[in-house]
Structures are given as structure tokens and as C-alpha cells.
């Protein structure tokens, strides 16, 4: 996200304003942990940090956000003045689990059995972002696409086995590695002991994501869209078609009718 904003301000928007210079946009990542992309090997994490810095992103690690208000972000005694703050610290499952009165974790994910069924309800399953699958070491599987895809497949197979009268098998997650894009021609990929970064990693990321799309038509369509964005530097990003996010401050008493944000 920070990489995309960096690229957007430095390449996509840079030529289109006379009175402001989008290249002067200040972008910060504020991360509570010691390094960003903490699930990756430390060397990939530092390569990603260097790449982000080249895009003008300042990476603040070991920095816990203590407050966010309309004018900025407080990090302990430090403050960053900001009109735009994007909060990306985790996701929450839908309210469905809590509505059903079943056991959920702190992200409202339903705690499931080892065959992904609900405790006491072998006929009901939860998978993907909605499920909290506990590993033997006490950790839980993260809310990412490979987990959702493998859990969906496993649930399908379990239902087929039930119909055929075969016994259920416990779900086993196969970690196929992890990837993250940082920007144009910039990514990091970790598959077992293999650690790559730069353009080759970015190309691998692209191929894997295209491969996992559901139909040939989707693959071709997405590939064409991405190629268009790549060669045009995503100029479509200049258009803001939905303005619901815009915050209008309340008018101060005694001020005239200036309602700009
Ligand atoms: C911004 C963002 C970036 C991400 N990037 C990555 C990434 O790079 N790599 C990665 O591995 N993962 C990524 N993820 C996580 C990944 O998208 C999810 O883990 C994955 O999509 C989960 O799949 P799912 O089928 O469980 O849920 P979803 O894909 O969210 O599908 C759930 C569906 O259920 C529908 N639904 C919700 N409530 C109801 C209801 N009450 N009744 C009926 N339907 C309902 C929703 O509309 C939705 O279509 C990202 C997620 C986000 C938000």
C-alpha cells in the first residue's frame, strides 16, 4: 500500500498539477514490531524497507501508534501531522460467528475443529477469514488467500467423503511460501529456503496470481488490465469517482460558508 502511494505520487500524479508537487507527498509506515513484513526472513524484510525508502516512504519501526485524530497520528511523544491516515493493522471476521453464539477468537473468527467443522456441529463448516484453525503449537492460521483456498478445498472433499461414507481426515495446511509486492518491478518472495527479491520476484508474484485466477477468461482479462496499468503507469488512478470517504470538518462558529475539508 505504501509502495503504491509512493509510486502514485512520484510517477502517476507528478505531471498533472500546476500548483502542488505530488512528489513532495510525505509517506510514513508506522510499525509496532521491530521490522516490517515480519513473517518474512529478516534479509527480505530489510530489502523491502530499502525499496520503500527509494520510493520516498519513511519506515518507522518499533513505533506503536497511541492516538489518531483528524490532524495526525501520535506515536508516544512523537507526532506526525497528517490529513490522510490509512489504518492497516489487521482484519476482523464478519459478525456471523458472534451472532451464532459459538466460540470465537479476538478477531471474531469461529474456532473450528481439525476438520474445519464447528464444535458439536459436524454438519456446519467454517473456512478462510471466518475460521480460526488452531495448529498443534497453539498458533492459528493467518487470514490469507492460500489458507482460504486450501480450507475451501478441504471442506469440499470432506463433504464428498461424508456422502461416500468415508471417514473424515484432519485438515493439514501446506505452506507454499509467501510473497509481497512493493511496487513496480519490486517484490519479495520466500519459498522454503529460496529467497528472492527485485524484478524476478515481482514477475514470479505476477505469474502466481494470474495462475490462481479461476478461469482462462479471467486470466487473460487481468493480464491485459495489468499490462495496461504497467505501460501507462496507472493513469486511471487520477480519477476519483467516489467521494464518500471525504471528511468535511464542522463549520466553526462565526466563519463564512467555506466548507472545504
Ligand atoms: C486489502 C487486502 C489485501 C489482501 N492481500 C492479500 C495478499 O496479498 N495475499 C494474500 O494471501 N491474502 C491477501 N488478503 C487476504 C485475502 O484476501 C483473504 O484472506 C481471502 O480473500 C479470504 O477468503 P474468504 O473466501 O475467506 O473470504 P472473502 O474472499 O472475503 O469472501 C467472503 C465472501 O462472503 C461474502 N459474505 C460476507 N458476509 C456474508 C453473509 N452474511 N452472507 C453471504 N455472504 C457473505 C462476502 O461478500 C465475500 O464475497 C488481502 C485482504 C485484503 C482486505
PDB file of N, CA, C and O and ligand atoms in Angstrom, residues 91 94 96 99 127-131 142-149 151 179-181 205 209, ligand 1:
ATOM      1  N   UNK A  91      -7.368  -7.462  10.343  1.00  0.00           N
ATOM      2  CA  UNK A  91      -8.750  -7.545   9.855  1.00  0.00           C
ATOM      3  C   UNK A  91      -9.624  -8.207  10.919  1.00  0.00           C
ATOM      4  O   UNK A  91      -9.136  -8.804  11.867  1.00  0.00           O
ATOM      5  N   UNK A  94     -16.553 -11.382   9.888  1.00  0.00           N
ATOM      6  CA  UNK A  94     -17.921 -10.830   9.949  1.00  0.00           C
ATOM      7  C   UNK A  94     -18.555 -11.201  11.298  1.00  0.00           C
ATOM      8  O   UNK A  94     -18.061 -12.068  12.015  1.00  0.00           O
ATOM      9  N   UNK A  96     -21.016 -12.846  11.927  1.00  0.00           N
ATOM     10  CA  UNK A  96     -21.796 -14.086  11.872  1.00  0.00           C
ATOM     11  C   UNK A  96     -21.481 -15.033  13.043  1.00  0.00           C
ATOM     12  O   UNK A  96     -22.389 -15.582  13.673  1.00  0.00           O
ATOM     13  N   UNK A  99     -22.966 -13.787  16.193  1.00  0.00           N
ATOM     14  CA  UNK A  99     -24.436 -13.902  16.123  1.00  0.00           C
ATOM     15  C   UNK A  99     -24.886 -15.326  16.420  1.00  0.00           C
ATOM     16  O   UNK A  99     -25.947 -15.560  16.981  1.00  0.00           O
ATOM     17  N   UNK A 127     -14.490 -21.684   7.011  1.00  0.00           N
ATOM     18  CA  UNK A 127     -13.158 -21.685   6.388  1.00  0.00           C
ATOM     19  C   UNK A 127     -12.738 -20.266   6.047  1.00  0.00           C
ATOM     20  O   UNK A 127     -13.533 -19.325   6.141  1.00  0.00           O
ATOM     21  N   UNK A 128     -11.501 -20.108   5.662  1.00  0.00           N
ATOM     22  CA  UNK A 128     -10.996 -18.797   5.223  1.00  0.00           C
ATOM     23  C   UNK A 128     -10.934 -17.806   6.366  1.00  0.00           C
ATOM     24  O   UNK A 128     -10.670 -18.165   7.519  1.00  0.00           O
ATOM     25  N   UNK A 129     -11.209 -16.539   6.024  1.00  0.00           N
ATOM     26  CA  UNK A 129     -11.100 -15.465   7.016  1.00  0.00           C
ATOM     27  C   UNK A 129     -12.057 -15.644   8.188  1.00  0.00           C
ATOM     28  O   UNK A 129     -11.890 -15.020   9.237  1.00  0.00           O
ATOM     29  N   UNK A 130     -13.091 -16.452   7.989  1.00  0.00           N
ATOM     30  CA  UNK A 130     -14.103 -16.621   9.035  1.00  0.00           C
ATOM     31  C   UNK A 130     -13.706 -17.669  10.074  1.00  0.00           C
ATOM     32  O   UNK A 130     -14.320 -17.757  11.139  1.00  0.00           O
ATOM     33  N   UNK A 131     -12.657 -18.466   9.758  1.00  0.00           N
ATOM     34  CA  UNK A 131     -12.330 -19.596  10.631  1.00  0.00           C
ATOM     35  C   UNK A 131     -11.041 -19.358  11.408  1.00  0.00           C
ATOM     36  O   UNK A 131     -10.080 -18.773  10.903  1.00  0.00           O
ATOM     37  N   UNK A 142      -3.136 -17.748   9.530  1.00  0.00           N
ATOM     38  CA  UNK A 142      -3.470 -16.343   9.253  1.00  0.00           C
ATOM     39  C   UNK A 142      -4.590 -16.192   8.213  1.00  0.00           C
ATOM     40  O   UNK A 142      -4.887 -17.138   7.471  1.00  0.00           O
ATOM     41  N   UNK A 143      -5.188 -15.020   8.156  1.00  0.00           N
ATOM     42  CA  UNK A 143      -6.264 -14.739   7.186  1.00  0.00           C
ATOM     43  C   UNK A 143      -5.690 -14.335   5.853  1.00  0.00           C
ATOM     44  O   UNK A 143      -5.704 -13.163   5.490  1.00  0.00           O
ATOM     45  N   UNK A 144      -5.173 -15.304   5.132  1.00  0.00           N
ATOM     46  CA  UNK A 144      -4.606 -15.020   3.805  1.00  0.00           C
ATOM     47  C   UNK A 144      -5.224 -15.962   2.773  1.00  0.00           C
ATOM     48  O   UNK A 144      -5.803 -17.003   3.128  1.00  0.00           O
ATOM     49  N   UNK A 145      -5.073 -15.586   1.497  1.00  0.00           N
ATOM     50  CA  UNK A 145      -5.731 -16.325   0.418  1.00  0.00           C
ATOM     51  C   UNK A 145      -5.338 -17.812   0.352  1.00  0.00           C
ATOM     52  O   UNK A 145      -6.221 -18.660   0.186  1.00  0.00           O
ATOM     53  N   UNK A 146      -4.048 -18.177   0.473  1.00  0.00           N
ATOM     54  CA  UNK A 146      -3.718 -19.604   0.368  1.00  0.00           C
ATOM     55  C   UNK A 146      -4.421 -20.446   1.444  1.00  0.00           C
ATOM     56  O   UNK A 146      -4.856 -21.569   1.168  1.00  0.00           O
ATOM     57  N   UNK A 147      -4.551 -19.903   2.642  1.00  0.00           N
ATOM     58  CA  UNK A 147      -5.250 -20.621   3.714  1.00  0.00           C
ATOM     59  C   UNK A 147      -6.717 -20.811   3.316  1.00  0.00           C
ATOM     60  O   UNK A 147      -7.270 -21.912   3.409  1.00  0.00           O
ATOM     61  N   UNK A 148      -7.351 -19.732   2.840  1.00  0.00           N
ATOM     62  CA  UNK A 148      -8.768 -19.805   2.460  1.00  0.00           C
ATOM     63  C   UNK A 148      -8.971 -20.823   1.339  1.00  0.00           C
ATOM     64  O   UNK A 148      -9.921 -21.626   1.371  1.00  0.00           O
ATOM     65  N   UNK A 149      -8.061 -20.819   0.351  1.00  0.00           N
ATOM     66  CA  UNK A 149      -8.217 -21.742  -0.794  1.00  0.00           C
ATOM     67  C   UNK A 149      -8.070 -23.195  -0.348  1.00  0.00           C
ATOM     68  O   UNK A 149      -8.868 -24.061  -0.724  1.00  0.00           O
ATOM     69  N   UNK A 151      -8.446 -24.401   2.695  1.00  0.00           N
ATOM     70  CA  UNK A 151      -9.542 -24.791   3.590  1.00  0.00           C
ATOM     71  C   UNK A 151     -10.827 -25.058   2.795  1.00  0.00           C
ATOM     72  O   UNK A 151     -11.551 -26.012   3.076  1.00  0.00           O
ATOM     73  N   UNK A 179       4.683 -14.132  -0.546  1.00  0.00           N
ATOM     74  CA  UNK A 179       5.163 -13.101  -1.479  1.00  0.00           C
ATOM     75  C   UNK A 179       4.539 -11.757  -1.111  1.00  0.00           C
ATOM     76  O   UNK A 179       3.436 -11.730  -0.570  1.00  0.00           O
ATOM     77  N   UNK A 180       5.232 -10.694  -1.413  1.00  0.00           N
ATOM     78  CA  UNK A 180       4.649  -9.361  -1.225  1.00  0.00           C
ATOM     79  C   UNK A 180       5.202  -8.437  -2.301  1.00  0.00           C
ATOM     80  O   UNK A 180       6.396  -8.469  -2.589  1.00  0.00           O
ATOM     81  N   UNK A 181       4.322  -7.636  -2.905  1.00  0.00           N
ATOM     82  CA  UNK A 181       4.812  -6.647  -3.878  1.00  0.00           C
ATOM     83  C   UNK A 181       5.058  -5.340  -3.162  1.00  0.00           C
ATOM     84  O   UNK A 181       4.325  -4.970  -2.250  1.00  0.00           O
ATOM     85  N   UNK A 205       5.586 -13.197  -8.601  1.00  0.00           N
ATOM     86  CA  UNK A 205       4.333 -12.796  -7.927  1.00  0.00           C
ATOM     87  C   UNK A 205       3.210 -12.685  -8.967  1.00  0.00           C
ATOM     88  O   UNK A 205       2.110 -13.203  -8.778  1.00  0.00           O
ATOM     89  N   UNK A 209      -0.163 -15.127  -9.220  1.00  0.00           N
ATOM     90  CA  UNK A 209      -1.507 -14.564  -9.047  1.00  0.00           C
ATOM     91  C   UNK A 209      -2.381 -14.775 -10.277  1.00  0.00           C
ATOM     92  O   UNK A 209      -3.576 -15.025 -10.154  1.00  0.00           O
TER      93      UNK A 209
HETATM   94  C1  LIG B   1      -6.738  -5.200   1.043  1.00  0.00           C
HETATM   95  C2  LIG B   1      -6.452  -6.665   1.195  1.00  0.00           C
HETATM   96  C3  LIG B   1      -5.299  -7.181   0.621  1.00  0.00           C
HETATM   97  C4  LIG B   1      -5.006  -8.532   0.745  1.00  0.00           C
HETATM   98  N1  LIG B   1      -3.865  -9.009   0.166  1.00  0.00           N
HETATM   99  C5  LIG B   1      -3.574 -10.310   0.265  1.00  0.00           C
HETATM  100  C6  LIG B   1      -2.406 -10.826  -0.354  1.00  0.00           C
HETATM  101  O1  LIG B   1      -1.637 -10.130  -0.981  1.00  0.00           O
HETATM  102  N2  LIG B   1      -2.140 -12.158  -0.219  1.00  0.00           N
HETATM  103  C7  LIG B   1      -2.994 -12.980   0.470  1.00  0.00           C
HETATM  104  O2  LIG B   1      -2.723 -14.189   0.532  1.00  0.00           O
HETATM  105  N3  LIG B   1      -4.112 -12.515   1.057  1.00  0.00           N
HETATM  106  C8  LIG B   1      -4.433 -11.205   0.978  1.00  0.00           C
HETATM  107  N4  LIG B   1      -5.564 -10.718   1.581  1.00  0.00           N
HETATM  108  C9  LIG B   1      -6.422 -11.653   2.342  1.00  0.00           C
HETATM  109  C10 LIG B   1      -7.306 -12.458   1.393  1.00  0.00           C
HETATM  110  O3  LIG B   1      -7.992 -11.587   0.515  1.00  0.00           O
HETATM  111  C11 LIG B   1      -8.329 -13.227   2.250  1.00  0.00           C
HETATM  112  O4  LIG B   1      -7.639 -13.995   3.196  1.00  0.00           O
HETATM  113  C12 LIG B   1      -9.168 -14.151   1.393  1.00  0.00           C
HETATM  114  O5  LIG B   1      -9.860 -13.428   0.397  1.00  0.00           O
HETATM  115  C13 LIG B   1     -10.177 -14.870   2.295  1.00  0.00           C
HETATM  116  O6  LIG B   1     -11.067 -15.603   1.501  1.00  0.00           O
HETATM  117  P1  LIG B   1     -12.513 -15.909   2.047  1.00  0.00           P
HETATM  118  O7  LIG B   1     -13.176 -16.738   0.994  1.00  0.00           O
HETATM  119  O8  LIG B   1     -12.419 -16.467   3.430  1.00  0.00           O
HETATM  120  O9  LIG B   1     -13.221 -14.511   2.217  1.00  0.00           O
HETATM  121  P2  LIG B   1     -13.602 -13.435   1.110  1.00  0.00           P
HETATM  122  O10 LIG B   1     -12.724 -13.550  -0.088  1.00  0.00           O
HETATM  123  O11 LIG B   1     -13.655 -12.136   1.852  1.00  0.00           O
HETATM  124  O12 LIG B   1     -15.044 -13.881   0.666  1.00  0.00           O
HETATM  125  C14 LIG B   1     -16.127 -13.832   1.581  1.00  0.00           C
HETATM  126  C15 LIG B   1     -17.378 -13.575   0.784  1.00  0.00           C
HETATM  127  O13 LIG B   1     -18.503 -13.737   1.647  1.00  0.00           O
HETATM  128  C16 LIG B   1     -19.411 -12.712   1.419  1.00  0.00           C
HETATM  129  N5  LIG B   1     -20.202 -12.541   2.659  1.00  0.00           N
HETATM  130  C17 LIG B   1     -19.865 -11.890   3.787  1.00  0.00           C
HETATM  131  N6  LIG B   1     -20.857 -11.966   4.699  1.00  0.00           N
HETATM  132  C18 LIG B   1     -21.828 -12.693   4.133  1.00  0.00           C
HETATM  133  C19 LIG B   1     -23.114 -13.123   4.563  1.00  0.00           C
HETATM  134  N7  LIG B   1     -23.595 -12.801   5.768  1.00  0.00           N
HETATM  135  N8  LIG B   1     -23.845 -13.854   3.707  1.00  0.00           N
HETATM  136  C20 LIG B   1     -23.374 -14.191   2.487  1.00  0.00           C
HETATM  137  N9  LIG B   1     -22.176 -13.803   2.012  1.00  0.00           N
HETATM  138  C21 LIG B   1     -21.417 -13.069   2.822  1.00  0.00           C
HETATM  139  C22 LIG B   1     -18.554 -11.503   1.083  1.00  0.00           C
HETATM  140  O14 LIG B   1     -19.297 -10.568   0.334  1.00  0.00           O
HETATM  141  C23 LIG B   1     -17.460 -12.147   0.261  1.00  0.00           C
HETATM  142  O15 LIG B   1     -17.754 -12.198  -1.102  1.00  0.00           O
HETATM  143  C24 LIG B   1      -5.896  -9.380   1.466  1.00  0.00           C
HETATM  144  C25 LIG B   1      -7.060  -8.856   2.026  1.00  0.00           C
HETATM  145  C26 LIG B   1      -7.328  -7.507   1.911  1.00  0.00           C
HETATM  146  C27 LIG B   1      -8.592  -6.953   2.536  1.00  0.00           C
END
